[in-house]
Coordinates of C-alpha atoms in Angstrom, one line a residue:
X52 CA 107.0 80.5 82.9
X53 CA 103.3 80.2 82.1
X54 CA 100.8 82.5 83.8
X55 CA 100.0 81.2 87.3
X56 CA 96.4 80.0 87.9
X57 CA 95.1 80.3 91.4
X58 CA 91.6 79.4 92.7
X59 CA 90.3 81.0 95.8
X60 CA 87.6 79.0 97.6
X61 CA 85.1 80.6 100.0
X62 CA 82.4 78.7 101.8
X63 CA 80.2 81.6 102.7
X64 CA 82.2 82.5 105.8
X65 CA 82.7 85.7 107.7
X66 CA 82.7 89.2 106.2
X67 CA 86.3 89.5 107.1
X68 CA 87.4 86.5 105.1
X69 CA 85.3 87.5 102.1
X70 CA 86.8 91.0 102.1
X71 CA 90.2 89.5 102.4
X72 CA 89.6 87.3 99.4
X73 CA 88.4 90.3 97.4
X74 CA 91.6 92.2 98.4
X75 CA 93.8 89.2 97.7
X76 CA 92.2 88.6 94.3
X77 CA 92.7 92.2 93.2
X78 CA 96.3 92.1 94.3
X79 CA 97.1 88.8 92.6
X80 CA 95.4 89.9 89.3
X81 CA 97.5 93.1 89.4
X82 CA 100.6 90.9 89.6
X83 CA 99.7 88.8 86.5
X84 CA 98.0 85.9 88.2
X85 CA 94.8 84.3 86.7
X86 CA 92.4 84.2 89.6
X87 CA 89.1 82.3 90.0
X88 CA 87.0 82.9 93.0
X89 CA 84.6 80.1 94.0
X90 CA 81.9 81.2 96.4
X91 CA 78.1 81.3 96.8
X92 CA 76.6 83.8 94.4
X93 CA 75.4 86.1 97.2
X94 CA 79.1 86.8 98.0
X95 CA 79.9 88.0 94.5
X96 CA 76.9 90.3 94.7
X97 CA 78.2 91.7 97.9
X98 CA 82.0 91.9 97.1
X99 CA 82.0 92.0 93.3
X100 CA 85.1 89.8 92.8
X101 CA 84.8 90.2 89.0
X102 CA 85.4 93.9 89.3
X103 CA 88.9 93.0 90.6
X104 CA 89.6 91.1 87.4
X105 CA 88.9 87.7 88.8
X106 CA 86.8 85.0 87.1
X107 CA 83.8 84.2 89.4
X108 CA 82.5 80.6 89.6
X109 CA 79.4 80.3 91.7
X110 CA 79.5 77.4 94.1
X111 CA 76.5 76.4 96.3
X112 CA 76.8 76.7 100.1
X113 CA 78.5 73.9 102.0
X114 CA 75.2 72.1 102.7
X115 CA 74.5 71.6 99.0
X116 CA 75.8 68.3 97.6
X117 CA 76.5 69.9 94.3
X118 CA 79.2 72.1 95.8
X119 CA 82.0 69.6 95.4
X120 CA 81.2 68.9 91.8
X121 CA 81.1 72.6 91.0
X122 CA 84.4 73.1 92.8
X123 CA 86.0 70.2 90.9
X124 CA 85.1 71.8 87.6
X125 CA 86.3 75.2 88.7
X126 CA 89.7 73.8 89.9
X127 CA 90.4 72.1 86.6
X128 CA 93.8 73.4 85.3
X129 CA 94.6 75.2 88.6
X130 CA 98.2 75.5 89.7
X131 CA 97.3 76.2 93.3
X132 CA 94.0 76.1 95.2
X133 CA 93.6 78.4 98.3
X134 CA 90.7 77.7 100.6
X135 CA 89.6 80.2 103.2
X136 CA 88.1 78.6 106.3
X137 CA 87.7 75.0 107.4
X138 CA 84.6 74.0 105.6
X139 CA 86.0 75.5 102.3
X140 CA 89.2 73.5 102.9
X141 CA 87.5 70.2 103.3
X142 CA 85.4 70.7 100.2
X143 CA 88.4 71.8 98.2
X144 CA 90.3 68.7 99.3
X145 CA 87.4 66.5 98.1
X146 CA 87.2 68.4 94.8
X147 CA 90.9 68.0 94.1
X148 CA 90.5 64.3 94.7
X149 CA 94.2 63.3 94.6
X150 CA 95.3 65.7 91.9
X151 CA 98.9 66.9 92.3
X152 CA 97.7 70.5 93.0
X153 CA 98.9 72.1 96.2
X154 CA 96.2 73.2 98.6
X155 CA 96.7 76.3 100.8
X156 CA 94.4 76.9 103.7
X157 CA 94.0 80.2 105.5
X158 CA 92.5 79.6 109.0
X159 CA 90.9 82.9 109.7
X160 CA 88.9 82.2 112.8
X161 CA 88.1 79.7 115.5
X162 CA 84.6 78.2 115.9
X163 CA 83.1 77.3 119.3
X164 CA 81.0 74.2 120.0
X165 CA 80.1 71.9 122.9
X166 CA 79.4 68.2 123.2
X167 CA 79.0 66.2 120.1
X168 CA 79.3 69.3 117.9
X169 CA 82.7 70.0 119.5
X170 CA 83.9 66.5 118.5
X171 CA 82.7 67.1 115.0
X172 CA 84.5 70.4 114.9
X173 CA 87.7 68.7 116.0
X174 CA 87.4 66.2 113.2
X175 CA 86.7 68.9 110.7
X176 CA 89.8 70.8 111.8
X177 CA 92.0 67.7 111.4
X178 CA 90.7 66.9 108.0
X179 CA 91.2 70.5 106.8
X180 CA 94.7 71.1 108.0
X181 CA 96.0 67.6 107.1
X182 CA 94.8 68.1 103.5
X183 CA 96.8 71.3 103.2
X184 CA 100.3 71.7 101.9
X185 CA 100.5 74.8 104.0
X186 CA 98.2 76.3 106.6
X187 CA 98.3 80.0 107.0
X188 CA 96.9 80.9 110.4
X189 CA 96.0 84.5 111.3
X190 CA 97.2 84.3 115.0
X191 CA 99.9 82.4 116.9
X192 CA 97.4 80.3 118.8
X193 CA 95.8 79.1 115.5
X194 CA 99.3 78.1 114.3
X195 CA 99.7 76.0 117.5
X196 CA 96.2 74.6 117.0
X197 CA 96.9 73.6 113.4
X198 CA 100.1 71.9 114.4
X199 CA 98.3 70.1 117.1
X200 CA 95.7 68.9 114.6
X201 CA 98.4 67.4 112.4
X202 CA 99.3 70.2 109.9
X203 CA 102.4 69.4 107.9
X204 CA 103.3 73.1 107.6
X205 CA 101.6 75.8 109.6
X206 CA 102.8 79.4 109.4
X207 CA 101.7 82.7 111.0
X208 CA 100.1 85.0 108.3
X209 CA 98.5 88.0 110.0
X210 CA 96.4 89.1 107.0
X211 CA 95.5 92.8 106.6
X212 CA 91.8 93.5 106.9
X213 CA 91.0 95.7 103.9
X214 CA 89.4 98.6 105.8
X215 CA 88.0 101.5 103.8
X216 CA 89.2 105.0 104.6
X217 CA 87.5 106.4 107.6
X218 CA 84.7 108.7 106.5
X219 CA 84.4 112.1 108.1
X220 CA 82.1 111.4 111.1
X221 CA 79.1 113.5 111.9
X222 CA 79.6 116.0 114.7
X223 CA 80.3 113.9 117.8
X224 CA 78.0 116.1 120.0
X225 CA 75.1 115.5 117.7
X226 CA 75.6 111.7 117.6
X227 CA 76.1 111.5 121.3
X228 CA 72.9 113.5 121.9
X229 CA 71.1 111.1 119.6
X230 CA 72.4 108.1 121.6
X231 CA 71.5 109.8 125.0
X232 CA 75.1 110.3 126.1
X233 CA 75.1 114.1 126.8
X234 CA 77.0 114.9 129.9
X235 CA 78.0 111.3 130.6
X236 CA 80.7 108.9 129.3
X237 CA 79.8 106.8 126.2
X238 CA 81.0 103.2 126.1
X239 CA 80.6 101.3 122.8
X240 CA 80.7 97.6 121.8
X241 CA 80.2 96.4 118.2
X242 CA 79.5 92.8 117.2
X243 CA 76.8 90.2 116.6
X244 CA 74.7 89.3 119.7
X245 CA 76.0 85.7 120.1
X246 CA 77.3 84.0 123.3
X247 CA 81.0 83.9 122.4
X248 CA 81.1 87.7 122.1
X249 CA 80.9 88.0 125.9
X250 CA 77.9 90.3 126.3
X251 CA 76.7 88.5 129.4
X252 CA 79.9 89.5 131.1
X253 CA 79.7 93.0 129.7
X254 CA 76.2 93.5 131.2
X255 CA 77.5 92.2 134.5
X256 CA 80.2 94.9 134.3
X257 CA 77.7 97.5 133.4
X258 CA 75.8 96.8 136.6
X259 CA 78.9 97.9 138.5
X260 CA 79.2 101.2 136.5
X261 CA 76.0 102.4 138.1
X262 CA 78.1 103.5 141.0
X263 CA 80.1 105.9 138.9
X264 CA 79.1 109.6 138.7
X265 CA 78.0 110.3 136.1
X266 CA 76.8 106.9 135.1
X267 CA 78.3 105.8 131.8
X268 CA 76.0 104.7 128.9
X269 CA 76.9 101.5 127.2
X270 CA 75.6 101.1 123.6
X271 CA 75.9 97.8 121.7
X272 CA 75.8 97.8 117.9
X273 CA 74.9 94.5 116.4
X274 CA 72.1 92.0 116.0
X275 CA 71.8 88.3 116.8
X276 CA 70.0 85.5 118.5
X277 CA 70.8 86.7 122.0
X278 CA 69.0 90.0 121.7
X279 CA 65.8 88.9 123.5
X280 CA 67.8 87.4 126.5
X281 CA 70.0 90.5 126.7
X282 CA 67.0 92.8 126.6
X283 CA 65.3 90.9 129.4
X284 CA 68.4 91.2 131.5
X285 CA 68.8 94.9 130.8
X286 CA 65.2 95.6 131.8
X287 CA 65.2 93.3 134.9
X288 CA 68.4 94.8 136.3
X289 CA 67.7 98.4 135.1
X290 CA 71.1 98.6 133.4
X291 CA 72.4 101.7 131.6
X292 CA 72.6 99.9 128.3
X293 CA 71.0 100.3 124.9
X294 CA 71.0 97.7 122.1
X295 CA 71.1 99.7 118.9
X296 CA 70.8 96.8 116.5
X297 CA 72.6 96.8 113.2
X298 CA 73.7 100.3 112.0
X299 CA 75.3 101.5 108.9
X300 CA 77.2 104.1 110.9
X301 CA 78.8 101.7 113.3
X302 CA 82.2 103.2 112.6
X303 CA 80.9 106.7 113.5
X304 CA 79.4 105.4 116.7
X305 CA 82.8 103.9 117.6
X306 CA 84.5 107.2 116.8
X307 CA 82.2 109.0 119.2
X308 CA 83.0 106.7 122.1
X309 CA 85.0 107.6 125.2
X310 CA 85.9 104.0 125.5
X311 CA 85.3 100.9 123.2
X312 CA 85.1 97.4 124.7
X313 CA 85.7 94.0 123.0
X314 CA 84.7 91.3 125.6
X315 CA 84.9 88.3 123.2
X316 CA 85.8 84.7 124.2
X317 CA 88.1 84.6 121.2
X318 CA 89.2 86.8 118.3
X319 CA 91.8 86.4 115.5
X320 CA 92.5 89.9 114.1
X321 CA 89.3 91.6 115.1
X322 CA 88.2 94.2 112.5
X323 CA 86.4 96.0 115.3
X324 CA 89.7 96.4 117.2
X325 CA 91.4 97.6 114.0
X326 CA 88.7 100.2 113.4
X327 CA 88.9 101.4 117.1
X328 CA 92.7 101.8 117.1
X329 CA 92.8 103.5 113.7
X330 CA 90.1 105.9 115.0
X331 CA 92.2 106.8 118.1
X332 CA 89.6 105.5 120.5
X333 CA 90.8 103.9 123.8
X334 CA 90.1 100.2 123.7
X335 CA 89.6 97.6 126.5
X336 CA 89.7 94.0 125.1
X337 CA 90.0 90.5 126.4
X338 CA 93.4 89.0 126.2
X339 CA 92.4 86.1 123.9
X340 CA 93.5 84.7 120.5
X341 CA 95.3 87.2 118.3
X342 CA 94.2 90.3 120.2
X343 CA 97.4 90.8 122.2
X344 CA 99.5 90.5 119.0
X345 CA 97.2 92.9 117.2
X346 CA 97.0 95.7 119.8
X347 CA 100.3 95.5 121.5
X348 CA 100.5 98.2 124.2
X349 CA 97.8 100.3 122.5
X350 CA 94.9 98.8 124.4
X351 CA 94.0 97.6 127.9
X352 CA 93.7 93.9 128.1
X353 CA 91.6 91.9 130.7
X354 CA 90.8 88.2 131.2
X355 CA 87.8 86.7 129.4
X356 CA 84.6 86.3 131.4
X357 CA 85.9 88.4 134.3
X358 CA 83.3 91.1 134.9
X359 CA 85.1 92.6 137.9
X360 CA 88.3 93.1 135.8
X361 CA 86.3 94.6 132.9
X362 CA 84.3 96.9 135.1
X363 CA 87.4 98.0 137.0
X364 CA 89.4 98.7 133.8
X365 CA 86.6 100.8 132.4
X366 CA 86.2 102.8 135.7
X367 CA 90.0 103.4 135.9
X368 CA 90.2 104.5 132.3
X369 CA 87.2 106.9 132.6
X370 CA 88.9 108.4 135.6
X371 CA 92.3 108.8 133.9
X372 CA 92.2 111.4 131.1
X373 CA 96.0 111.1 130.6
X374 CA 95.8 107.4 130.0
X375 CA 92.9 107.8 127.6
X376 CA 95.0 110.4 125.7
X377 CA 97.9 108.0 125.6
X378 CA 95.8 105.2 124.2
X379 CA 94.2 107.5 121.7
X380 CA 97.6 108.5 120.4
X381 CA 99.1 105.0 120.5
X382 CA 96.2 103.4 118.5
X383 CA 97.0 104.9 115.1
X384 CA 100.8 104.3 115.7
X385 CA 100.1 100.6 116.4
X386 CA 97.8 100.4 113.3
X387 CA 100.7 101.7 111.1
X388 CA 102.7 98.6 112.1
X389 CA 100.1 96.1 110.8
X390 CA 100.8 94.5 107.4
X391 CA 99.4 96.3 104.5
X392 CA 97.3 94.7 101.8
X393 CA 100.3 94.8 99.5
X394 CA 102.4 92.9 102.2
X395 CA 99.7 90.2 102.4
X396 CA 99.5 89.8 98.6
X397 CA 103.3 89.6 98.4
X398 CA 103.5 86.9 101.1
X399 CA 100.8 84.8 99.5
X400 CA 102.3 85.1 96.0
X401 CA 105.7 84.1 97.4
X402 CA 104.1 81.0 98.9
X403 CA 102.4 80.1 95.7
X404 CA 105.7 80.3 93.8
X405 CA 107.3 78.1 96.5
X406 CA 104.7 75.4 96.1
X407 CA 104.3 75.5 92.4
X408 CA 108.0 75.6 91.3
X409 CA 108.7 72.0 92.5
X410 CA 105.9 70.8 90.3
X411 CA 107.7 72.0 87.2
X412 CA 105.7 75.1 86.2

């Protein structure tokens, strides 16, 4: 059997999908697969796909009309094309243009839109999943969504987020002092400041925490277009909240927390939740998307956009050291059950063999 040739297509998506492609490319190359990664040049500078042994083919971002032509050239001679994300899937389907080359699509995350943009998103989802021989969805609700959009074959594939080893954190007391959390509980949230991350609800919950003694401090690590609006609300309501912006030591800030919160409208397999559980920090998260599957019983789950439930869960957890200790111990045990990077590579390679063998390779 000739050497399998696999093309990985990225459209400039999330850090999680880019890191996954880097991990997948390295694992496939180690197993004898010839891998080409097609992505915007900036992603190769950030993730260095070539260092994993893959060939890198720069492809303009999705708004550039030259992207499909560049992809068509890169996919010449491929045995299988694997697109990561919906925009990448649609462009890959156009680039293949009727060739008898199986297209695999990994649906990593779910976009949110309203009005006309929502209808366009619906159409994009239909085009992407119907072009695929197989859709690999990272959570059960995405499997159902892909089937509802007309996917011929949709399967659950909870990919492993390639997380680096946790560095030795600085002394927690020093970091907490820097953050202003001496003698008071520290609550931490990490994520970009965008509406679907639920920070409006989180600030509403923080208003209720002012009745606790001592008053907890909430710090939010991340940057985004909602910063000004959140800052105005924090100031107007005199909330015990600090917006820290982007920080290179976000993992250390999480590790110093008494409680971490993830109030998102939707998550697939949140890398923040994974970091929190691996670090043994008690987590309160919304029961959305793939989060319940990911955390099991190792986190407290609350409804999305329910500030009363969120504030109540935080208050109860801060007042229950035994429950915090249980969650801190259960987090790493839950993390040990997640698929490893080797598991993910083996699953994908088995799928490639399944799709390519009928074509006579």
